[in-house]
Tab-separated table of C-alpha atoms in Angstrom:
chain	number	residue	atom	x	y	z
J	1	MET	CA	7.093	-33.365	32.017
J	2	ASN	CA	7.207	-35.125	34.956
J	3	VAL	CA	7.454	-32.406	36.888
J	4	ARG	CA	6.233	-34.208	39.064
J	5	ARG	CA	6.176	-36.342	37.192
J	6	SER	CA	6.665	-37.852	38.720
J	7	ALA	CA	5.305	-35.232	34.866
J	8	ALA	CA	9.371	-36.102	38.097
J	9	VAL	CA	11.846	-34.017	39.292
J	10	LEU	CA	11.055	-30.772	40.921
J	11	ALA	CA	12.821	-28.518	38.626
J	12	ALA	CA	11.891	-25.153	39.903
J	13	ALA	CA	11.517	-26.221	43.497
J	14	VAL	CA	14.974	-27.710	43.524
J	15	ALA	CA	16.367	-24.586	41.934
J	16	VAL	CA	14.865	-22.332	44.567
J	17	PHE	CA	15.128	-24.436	47.672
J	18	GLY	CA	18.123	-26.560	46.799
J	19	SER	CA	16.340	-29.795	47.653
J	20	ALA	CA	13.586	-32.039	46.414
J	21	ALA	CA	11.767	-31.746	49.698
J	22	ALA	CA	9.969	-28.571	48.751
J	23	PRO	CA	6.674	-30.190	47.723
J	24	ALA	CA	6.354	-31.791	51.135
J	25	ALA	CA	5.211	-28.427	52.379
J	26	PHE	CA	2.099	-28.920	50.306
J	27	ALA	CA	1.346	-32.435	51.457
J	28	ASP	CA	-1.394	-31.334	53.835
J	29	ASP	CA	-2.911	-29.176	51.127
J	30	ALA	CA	-2.897	-31.813	48.422
J	31	LYS	CA	-6.344	-33.142	49.230
J	32	PRO	CA	-9.267	-30.718	49.132
J	33	SER	CA	-11.419	-30.342	52.212
J	34	PRO	CA	-14.489	-32.591	52.371
J	35	SER	CA	-16.677	-29.635	51.471
J	36	ALA	CA	-14.658	-28.709	48.415
J	37	ALA	CA	-16.514	-29.734	45.292
J	38	LEU	CA	-14.330	-30.561	42.319
J	39	PRO	CA	-15.681	-30.206	38.780
J	40	SER	CA	-17.435	-33.361	37.617
J	41	GLY	CA	-15.457	-33.355	34.386
J	42	LEU	CA	-12.053	-33.289	36.084
J	43	TYR	CA	-9.816	-36.317	36.476
J	44	GLY	CA	-8.360	-36.935	39.924
J	45	LYS	CA	-9.721	-36.191	43.375
J	46	THR	CA	-6.928	-34.107	44.872
J	47	ASP	CA	-6.526	-30.349	44.870
J	48	PRO	CA	-6.023	-29.308	41.223
J	49	LYS	CA	-4.437	-25.974	42.097
J	50	PHE	CA	-1.034	-26.866	40.713
J	51	ASP	CA	-1.793	-29.495	38.087
J	52	GLY	CA	-5.466	-29.472	37.089
J	53	VAL	CA	-4.957	-28.670	33.405
J	54	PHE	CA	-1.806	-30.745	33.227
J	55	ARG	CA	-3.278	-33.961	34.625
J	56	GLN	CA	-6.463	-33.503	32.606
J	57	SER	CA	-4.464	-33.084	29.418
J	58	TYR	CA	-2.371	-36.139	30.179
J	59	ALA	CA	-5.475	-38.205	30.926
J	60	LEU	CA	-7.277	-37.236	27.716
J	61	LEU	CA	-4.181	-37.777	25.587
J	62	ALA	CA	-3.507	-41.169	27.184
J	63	GLN	CA	-7.107	-42.232	26.579
J	64	ASP	CA	-6.920	-41.173	22.958
J	65	THR	CA	-3.651	-43.058	22.549
J	66	GLU	CA	-5.434	-46.232	23.652
J	67	GLY	CA	-8.469	-45.737	21.435
J	68	VAL	CA	-10.704	-44.429	24.204
J	69	LYS	CA	-13.075	-41.551	23.474
J	70	PRO	CA	-13.131	-39.296	26.550
J	71	ALA	CA	-16.325	-38.011	28.106
J	72	ALA	CA	-17.531	-34.805	26.458
J	73	LYS	CA	-17.648	-33.018	29.809
J	74	ALA	CA	-14.000	-33.894	30.426
J	75	VAL	CA	-13.009	-32.256	27.152
J	76	ASP	CA	-15.317	-29.314	27.821
J	77	TRP	CA	-13.722	-28.780	31.220
J	78	LEU	CA	-10.300	-28.561	29.638
J	79	THR	CA	-11.281	-26.200	26.828
J	80	GLY	CA	-13.143	-24.066	29.363
J	81	GLN	CA	-9.888	-23.445	31.215
J	82	GLN	CA	-8.388	-21.533	28.296
J	83	CYS	CA	-7.938	-17.791	28.682
J	84	ALA	CA	-9.032	-15.417	25.928
J	85	SER	CA	-5.361	-15.004	24.997
J	86	GLY	CA	-5.090	-18.717	24.248
J	87	GLY	CA	-2.931	-19.528	27.249
J	88	PHE	CA	-3.800	-21.943	30.050
J	89	ALA	CA	-3.061	-21.587	33.739
J	90	ALA	CA	-2.494	-24.609	35.955
J	91	TYR	CA	-6.084	-24.315	37.213
J	92	ARG	CA	-8.861	-21.756	37.295
J	93	ALA	CA	-11.485	-22.520	39.900
J	94	ASP	CA	-13.980	-20.179	38.223
J	95	SER	CA	-13.545	-20.314	34.479
J	96	THR	CA	-16.402	-17.846	33.991
J	97	GLU	CA	-14.177	-15.105	35.369
J	98	PRO	CA	-12.018	-13.552	32.639
J	99	CYS	CA	-8.278	-14.008	32.917
J	100	ASN	CA	-6.311	-10.919	33.849
J	101	SER	CA	-2.722	-9.879	34.547
J	102	LYS	CA	-2.751	-11.924	37.755
J	103	THR	CA	-3.749	-15.156	36.024
J	104	ALA	CA	-0.609	-17.297	36.024
J	105	VAL	CA	-0.800	-18.666	32.492
J	106	ASP	CA	2.143	-20.948	31.763
J	107	SER	CA	3.787	-22.694	28.847
J	108	ASN	CA	3.633	-26.209	30.321
J	109	SER	CA	-0.108	-26.304	30.980
J	110	THR	CA	-0.760	-24.715	27.599
J	111	ALA	CA	1.516	-27.105	25.703
J	112	ALA	CA	0.038	-30.153	27.434
J	113	ALA	CA	-3.477	-28.997	26.576
J	114	VAL	CA	-2.479	-28.469	22.934
J	115	GLN	CA	-1.098	-31.993	22.653
J	116	ALA	CA	-4.297	-33.465	24.085
J	117	LEU	CA	-6.769	-31.345	22.126
J	118	ALA	CA	-4.900	-31.692	18.846
J	119	ALA	CA	-4.970	-35.472	19.219
J	120	LEU	CA	-8.685	-35.530	20.013
J	121	GLY	CA	-9.550	-33.433	16.984
J	122	GLY	CA	-12.392	-30.988	16.495
J	123	GLN	CA	-10.619	-28.305	18.533
J	124	ASP	CA	-8.823	-26.378	15.806
J	125	THR	CA	-9.773	-22.922	17.074
J	126	THR	CA	-8.722	-23.682	20.636
J	127	VAL	CA	-5.456	-25.256	19.506
J	128	LYS	CA	-4.607	-22.368	17.175
J	129	LYS	CA	-5.197	-19.783	19.890
J	130	SER	CA	-2.897	-21.671	22.233
J	131	VAL	CA	-0.172	-22.031	19.622
J	132	ASP	CA	-0.418	-18.324	18.862
J	133	TRP	CA	-0.070	-17.579	22.574
J	134	LEU	CA	2.962	-19.838	22.866
J	135	LYS	CA	4.524	-18.040	19.920
J	136	SER	CA	3.821	-14.670	21.563
J	137	VAL	CA	5.736	-15.603	24.724
J	138	GLN	CA	8.689	-17.279	23.026
J	139	ASN	CA	12.007	-16.059	24.397
J	140	GLN	CA	14.532	-14.361	22.154
J	141	ASP	CA	16.820	-17.403	22.374
J	142	GLY	CA	14.063	-19.463	20.751
J	143	GLY	CA	13.011	-21.352	23.870
J	144	TRP	CA	10.385	-21.082	26.570
J	145	GLY	CA	10.366	-20.677	30.323
J	146	TYR	CA	7.598	-21.897	32.574
J	147	ASN	CA	5.931	-18.475	32.869
J	148	PRO	CA	6.270	-15.676	30.316
J	149	GLY	CA	9.471	-13.747	30.898
J	150	LEU	CA	11.339	-16.500	32.698
J	151	PRO	CA	14.555	-17.882	31.179
J	152	SER	CA	14.230	-20.809	28.806
J	153	ASP	CA	14.506	-24.273	30.327
J	154	ALA	CA	14.686	-27.702	28.732
J	155	ASN	CA	11.460	-28.998	30.309
J	156	SER	CA	9.324	-26.111	29.081
J	157	THR	CA	10.971	-25.877	25.674
J	158	GLY	CA	10.685	-29.628	25.188
J	159	ILE	CA	6.992	-29.839	25.925
J	160	VAL	CA	6.252	-26.790	23.754
J	161	VAL	CA	8.040	-28.459	20.836
J	162	GLY	CA	5.709	-31.427	21.323
J	163	ALA	CA	2.735	-29.067	21.205
J	164	LEU	CA	3.927	-27.386	18.020
J	165	VAL	CA	4.408	-30.743	16.304
J	166	ALA	CA	0.991	-31.951	17.484
J	167	ALA	CA	-0.564	-28.807	16.033
J	168	GLY	CA	1.114	-29.394	12.672
J	169	ARG	CA	3.784	-26.727	13.056
J	170	ASN	CA	7.462	-27.238	12.288
J	171	PRO	CA	9.347	-26.092	15.412
J	172	ALA	CA	12.228	-24.948	13.228
J	173	ASP	CA	9.908	-22.408	11.611
J	174	VAL	CA	8.580	-20.979	14.886
J	175	LYS	CA	11.165	-18.300	15.537
J	176	SER	CA	11.667	-15.436	17.922
J	177	GLN	CA	12.253	-11.859	16.842
J	178	ASP	CA	15.951	-12.726	16.859
J	179	GLY	CA	15.317	-15.512	14.369
J	180	LYS	CA	15.906	-18.293	16.895
J	181	SER	CA	13.895	-21.494	17.229
J	182	ALA	CA	13.664	-24.144	19.918
J	183	TYR	CA	16.383	-26.019	18.075
J	184	ASP	CA	18.705	-23.084	18.748
J	185	ALA	CA	17.739	-22.838	22.425
J	186	LEU	CA	17.994	-26.507	23.382
J	187	PRO	CA	21.729	-26.965	22.632
J	188	LYS	CA	22.399	-23.993	24.930
J	189	LEU	CA	20.636	-25.890	27.716
J	190	ALA	CA	22.765	-28.987	27.173
J	191	MET	CA	25.952	-29.609	29.112
J	192	ASP	CA	29.364	-30.646	27.961
J	193	CYS	CA	30.703	-34.170	27.935
J	194	GLY	CA	33.001	-35.328	30.729
J	195	LYS	CA	31.740	-35.140	34.277
J	196	ASP	CA	28.371	-33.756	33.166
J	197	GLY	CA	27.945	-36.603	30.702
J	198	GLY	CA	26.133	-34.605	28.048
J	199	ALA	CA	22.985	-34.175	30.110
J	200	PHE	CA	20.549	-31.340	29.707
J	201	GLY	CA	20.802	-29.097	32.715
J	202	LEU	CA	18.540	-27.481	35.232
J	203	ALA	CA	19.562	-23.920	36.084
J	204	ASP	CA	20.010	-22.652	39.604
J	205	MET	CA	17.668	-19.703	40.124
J	206	LYS	CA	20.342	-17.527	41.717
J	207	SER	CA	23.484	-18.326	39.759
J	208	GLY	CA	21.931	-19.556	36.524
J	209	LYS	CA	24.473	-22.376	36.496
J	210	LEU	CA	23.281	-25.598	34.927
J	211	ALA	CA	23.400	-28.899	36.794
J	212	PRO	CA	22.800	-32.300	35.135
J	213	ASN	CA	19.178	-33.369	35.505
J	214	ALA	CA	17.470	-36.523	34.263
J	215	ASP	CA	14.032	-34.980	33.874
J	216	ALA	CA	15.398	-32.021	31.952
J	217	THR	CA	17.396	-34.475	29.846
J	218	ALA	CA	14.374	-36.591	28.918
J	219	ALA	CA	12.427	-33.457	27.986
J	220	GLY	CA	15.389	-31.993	26.133
J	221	VAL	CA	15.910	-35.163	24.119
J	222	LEU	CA	12.243	-35.330	23.104
J	223	GLY	CA	12.214	-31.665	22.165
J	224	SER	CA	15.475	-31.860	20.232
J	225	LEU	CA	14.108	-34.815	18.262
J	226	GLY	CA	10.834	-33.011	17.560
J	227	LYS	CA	8.715	-35.484	19.534
J	228	GLY	CA	5.784	-35.119	21.882
J	229	LEU	CA	4.369	-37.312	24.628
J	230	VAL	CA	3.094	-40.010	22.282
J	231	VAL	CA	6.094	-41.834	20.847
J	232	SER	CA	5.775	-44.846	18.576
J	233	ALA	CA	7.829	-47.884	19.523
J	234	PRO	CA	10.928	-48.150	17.306
J	235	LYS	CA	10.917	-51.079	14.880
J	236	LYS	CA	14.580	-51.807	15.453
J	237	SER	CA	17.041	-50.874	18.134
J	238	GLU	CA	20.167	-48.778	18.019
J	239	ASP	CA	22.567	-51.214	19.604
J	240	ALA	CA	25.455	-48.905	20.419
J	241	ALA	CA	25.343	-46.059	22.901
J	242	PRO	CA	25.901	-42.728	21.140
J	243	LYS	CA	29.228	-40.979	21.479
J	244	CYS	CA	29.231	-37.682	23.305
J	245	ALA	CA	30.432	-34.615	21.412
J	246	LYS	CA	30.097	-30.857	21.610
J	247	PRO	CA	26.339	-30.076	21.658
J	248	ASP	CA	26.420	-27.500	18.884
J	249	THR	CA	23.207	-28.754	17.258
J	250	ALA	CA	19.909	-30.029	18.589
J	251	THR	CA	20.595	-33.424	17.044
J	252	GLN	CA	23.922	-33.750	18.829
J	253	ALA	CA	22.460	-32.459	22.092
J	254	ALA	CA	19.784	-35.151	21.855
J	255	SER	CA	22.394	-37.819	21.151
J	256	ASN	CA	24.422	-36.724	24.166
J	257	GLY	CA	21.311	-36.717	26.344
J	258	VAL	CA	20.460	-40.250	25.287
J	259	GLY	CA	23.960	-41.342	26.278
J	260	TYR	CA	23.513	-39.712	29.688
J	261	LEU	CA	20.201	-41.494	30.265
J	262	LEU	CA	21.625	-44.830	29.175
J	263	ASP	CA	24.534	-44.453	31.542
J	264	THR	CA	22.387	-43.298	34.449
J	265	LEU	CA	19.795	-46.032	33.992
J	266	GLY	CA	22.529	-48.627	33.583
J	267	ARG	CA	23.924	-47.761	36.995
J	268	THR	CA	20.575	-48.099	38.774
J	269	ASP	CA	19.002	-51.303	37.462
J	270	ASP	CA	17.130	-49.678	34.548
J	271	HIS	CA	15.347	-47.033	36.599
J	272	LEU	CA	16.136	-43.592	37.971
J	273	MET	CA	16.446	-42.687	41.619
J	274	SER	CA	15.518	-39.569	43.546
J	275	SER	CA	16.321	-38.597	47.093
J	276	MET	CA	14.638	-36.533	49.754
J	277	PRO	CA	16.721	-34.788	52.417
J	278	GLY	CA	17.014	-36.996	55.485
J	279	SER	CA	15.869	-40.110	53.661
J	280	THR	CA	17.386	-42.799	51.503
J	281	ASP	CA	17.187	-42.708	47.729
J	282	GLN	CA	13.856	-43.799	46.299
J	283	PRO	CA	12.883	-45.044	42.830
J	284	ASP	CA	11.802	-42.194	40.556
J	285	PHE	CA	8.930	-43.698	38.607
J	286	GLY	CA	7.839	-40.610	36.725
J	287	ASN	CA	11.231	-39.652	35.383
J	288	THR	CA	11.892	-43.266	34.490
J	289	ALA	CA	8.712	-43.216	32.413
J	290	ASP	CA	9.847	-40.009	30.739
J	291	SER	CA	13.197	-41.609	29.987
J	292	VAL	CA	11.427	-44.476	28.229
J	293	LEU	CA	9.862	-41.962	25.853
J	294	ALA	CA	13.193	-40.279	25.171
J	295	LEU	CA	15.010	-43.565	24.560
J	296	ALA	CA	12.276	-44.883	22.290
J	297	ALA	CA	12.272	-41.631	20.323
J	298	ALA	CA	16.011	-42.070	19.816
J	299	GLY	CA	15.614	-45.653	18.606
J	300	GLN	CA	16.939	-47.277	21.778
J	301	LYS	CA	14.278	-49.972	21.713
J	302	GLU	CA	16.009	-52.521	23.933
J	303	ARG	CA	16.936	-50.089	26.686
J	304	ALA	CA	13.547	-48.400	26.596
J	305	GLY	CA	11.950	-51.825	26.912
J	306	LYS	CA	14.030	-52.744	29.945
J	307	SER	CA	12.993	-49.612	31.818
J	308	ALA	CA	9.374	-50.110	30.795
J	309	GLU	CA	9.520	-53.681	32.077
J	310	TRP	CA	10.879	-52.393	35.376
J	311	LEU	CA	7.974	-49.957	35.583
J	312	ALA	CA	5.503	-52.741	34.841
J	313	LYS	CA	6.837	-54.725	37.786
J	314	ASN	CA	7.209	-51.915	40.305
J	315	SER	CA	4.967	-48.917	39.601
J	316	ALA	CA	1.510	-50.087	40.720
J	317	ASP	CA	1.550	-48.520	44.187
J	318	TRP	CA	3.056	-45.281	42.898
J	319	ALA	CA	0.422	-44.956	40.181
J	320	LYS	CA	-2.454	-45.664	42.543
J	321	GLN	CA	-1.218	-43.066	44.986
J	322	SER	CA	-0.393	-40.454	42.355
J	323	GLY	CA	-3.460	-40.700	40.156
J	324	PRO	CA	-4.352	-39.809	36.564
J	325	ALA	CA	-1.100	-38.164	35.458
J	326	ALA	CA	0.866	-41.169	36.701
J	327	TYR	CA	-1.396	-43.683	34.958
J	328	SER	CA	-1.067	-41.570	31.827
J	329	GLN	CA	2.718	-41.492	32.021
J	330	LEU	CA	2.789	-45.248	32.287
J	331	ILE	CA	0.464	-45.551	29.309
J	332	PHE	CA	2.787	-43.321	27.281
J	333	ALA	CA	5.769	-45.424	28.373
J	334	ALA	CA	3.999	-48.678	27.505
J	335	HIS	CA	3.095	-47.304	24.085
J	336	ALA	CA	6.658	-46.164	23.416
J	337	ALA	CA	8.040	-49.554	24.433
J	338	GLY	CA	5.520	-51.511	22.371
J	339	MET	CA	3.870	-53.000	25.458
J	340	ASP	CA	0.184	-53.536	26.238
J	341	ALA	CA	-1.105	-50.783	28.516
J	342	ARG	CA	-4.094	-52.987	29.317
J	343	ASP	CA	-1.836	-55.682	30.681
J	344	PHE	CA	1.091	-53.785	32.150
J	345	GLY	CA	2.599	-56.034	34.766
J	346	GLY	CA	-0.880	-57.489	35.181
J	347	ALA	CA	-2.515	-54.071	35.548
J	348	ASP	CA	-5.021	-52.540	33.145
J	349	LEU	CA	-3.710	-48.978	33.108
J	350	VAL	CA	-6.480	-47.789	30.820
J	351	LYS	CA	-9.203	-49.059	33.106
J	352	GLN	CA	-7.462	-47.608	36.140
J	353	LEU	CA	-7.101	-44.226	34.448
J	354	ASN	CA	-10.720	-44.202	33.335
J	355	ALA	CA	-11.788	-44.858	36.932
J	356	THR	CA	-10.239	-41.586	38.160
J	357	GLY	CA	-12.736	-39.395	36.319
J	358	PRO	CA	-15.914	-39.303	34.250
J	359	ALA	CA	-16.657	-42.488	32.353
J	360	PRO	CA	-15.473	-42.193	28.757
J	361	GLU	CA	-17.946	-42.247	25.901
J	362	THR	CA	-16.360	-45.348	24.421
J	363	SER	CA	-13.743	-47.725	25.769
J	364	SER	CA	-12.590	-51.081	24.482
J	365	LYS	CA	-13.183	-54.007	26.807
J	366	SER	CA	-10.192	-54.729	29.003
J	367	PRO	CA	-8.613	-58.182	28.760
J	368	SER	CA	-9.568	-58.953	32.338
J	369	ASP	CA	-11.845	-57.694	35.061
J	370	SER	CA	-9.718	-57.413	38.133
J	371	ASP	CA	-9.585	-55.157	41.121
J	372	ALA	CA	-8.868	-52.382	38.631
J	373	ASP	CA	-12.625	-51.857	38.838
J	374	GLU	CA	-12.083	-50.252	42.198
J	375	LYS	CA	-12.365	-46.500	41.905
J	376	ASP	CA	-9.052	-44.799	42.518
J	377	ASP	CA	-9.972	-41.727	44.495
J	378	ASP	CA	-6.438	-40.470	45.009
J	379	GLY	CA	-5.821	-38.586	41.774
J	380	GLY	CA	-2.721	-36.980	43.188
J	381	VAL	CA	-0.543	-34.171	41.982
J	382	SER	CA	1.644	-36.660	40.252
J	383	VAL	CA	3.802	-34.479	38.110
J	384	TRP	CA	6.132	-33.205	40.755
J	385	TRP	CA	8.076	-30.716	38.701
J	386	ILE	CA	4.851	-28.923	37.897
J	387	VAL	CA	4.115	-28.734	41.604
J	388	GLY	CA	7.587	-27.384	42.139
J	389	VAL	CA	7.124	-24.764	39.475
J	390	GLY	CA	3.767	-23.896	40.963
J	391	MET	CA	5.472	-23.263	44.254
J	392	VAL	CA	7.997	-21.017	42.615
J	393	ALA	CA	5.306	-19.146	40.740
J	394	GLY	CA	3.444	-18.675	43.990
J	395	ILE	CA	6.234	-17.581	46.279
J	396	GLY	CA	9.441	-16.924	44.460
J	397	ILE	CA	8.708	-15.384	41.116
J	398	GLY	CA	6.152	-12.748	41.877
J	399	PHE	CA	8.542	-9.935	41.140
J	400	LEU	CA	9.684	-11.529	37.889
J	401	TYR	CA	6.164	-12.286	36.815
J	402	SER	CA	4.819	-8.818	37.521
J	403	GLY	CA	7.807	-7.302	35.775
J	404	ASN	CA	6.868	-9.123	32.602
J	405	ARG	CA	3.130	-8.597	32.575
J	406	LYS	CA	3.349	-6.751	29.320
J	407	LYS	CA	4.508	-9.972	27.706
J	408	GLN	CA	1.377	-11.767	28.896
J	409	GLN	CA	-1.834	-11.355	27.016
J	410	PRO	CA	-4.628	-12.491	29.333
């Protein structure tokens, strides 16, 4: 989820490096060299190494949510990224080469692809293979880590729950060999009331100790409520903030997480903040968008609407810089808040998203023709936690990954 997001908070990068500055090391690598040719079916113009499948999945799902039929070659590019096992890696430059034990298939890319392809329809075989792969790498506690063999985390488990629901599976029935489901794992990733406020936590890689995290909380709430990225706007609002209690069930863990988000957003003018070492706090657009989904899923219509309104007024520059995943996140947030994604603070998010990749087969006419016509060539790696996890997978988890190769089925 906005891992990146951005998907966000840099879950894995923060865990390994202890700061959100980790992705800066990749800033110079974010844009491909002038000679690098990106696939014509891919959304975004930046290096897809860490988020190609993720941003493509977000883009296709956001288009479908707004009644847009994506270009066939965009869908074909995504399905072509699938390994024979059913899993997806963040990006495979040469999809004609078979996946092997070194192919870093991951739960997040796979779950995002499932949500997109299930929504588009006509991809039953591809979706089933991916769901079967996700089931095969489920941890004994019932949850999922980013890569097979890694400990369960709220972000990964949450997005996999969304994939299972999209594919018509009841997450409660998808159980590990120990008989545990995601609804058993998620409460274990939630924190107590008091100073931690009932948030879902992000674990430190060395100590395993959880620390409150807004991105993990938004993902944990969605997963605990059995929701995916497309959340319908609630018809009425839950007026009172939920009371925090021991998170001994997924339902209670979700309620606690909602309370944490409400409190955190209430202290920062309806949006989340992130900080980079050596700099002042900055608005966190991606995680704010994710929080809108979580609040809407929990029936907090008024509070979700306030944060969505803040995004409508302030997110234009961020979205333009970050690209397709960011536009998609805003479309999901607008949908969850009952707002018009084609007139979001004066911006036509659908038109802007469409402009970052191949022209869709069908698209409703936008309410206005503005400078949204201008092609947005900076389809950035907008889901920062995915970038962070990619960094970890690339430099910090090699020994863990190789030690669990038997669990991967390339």
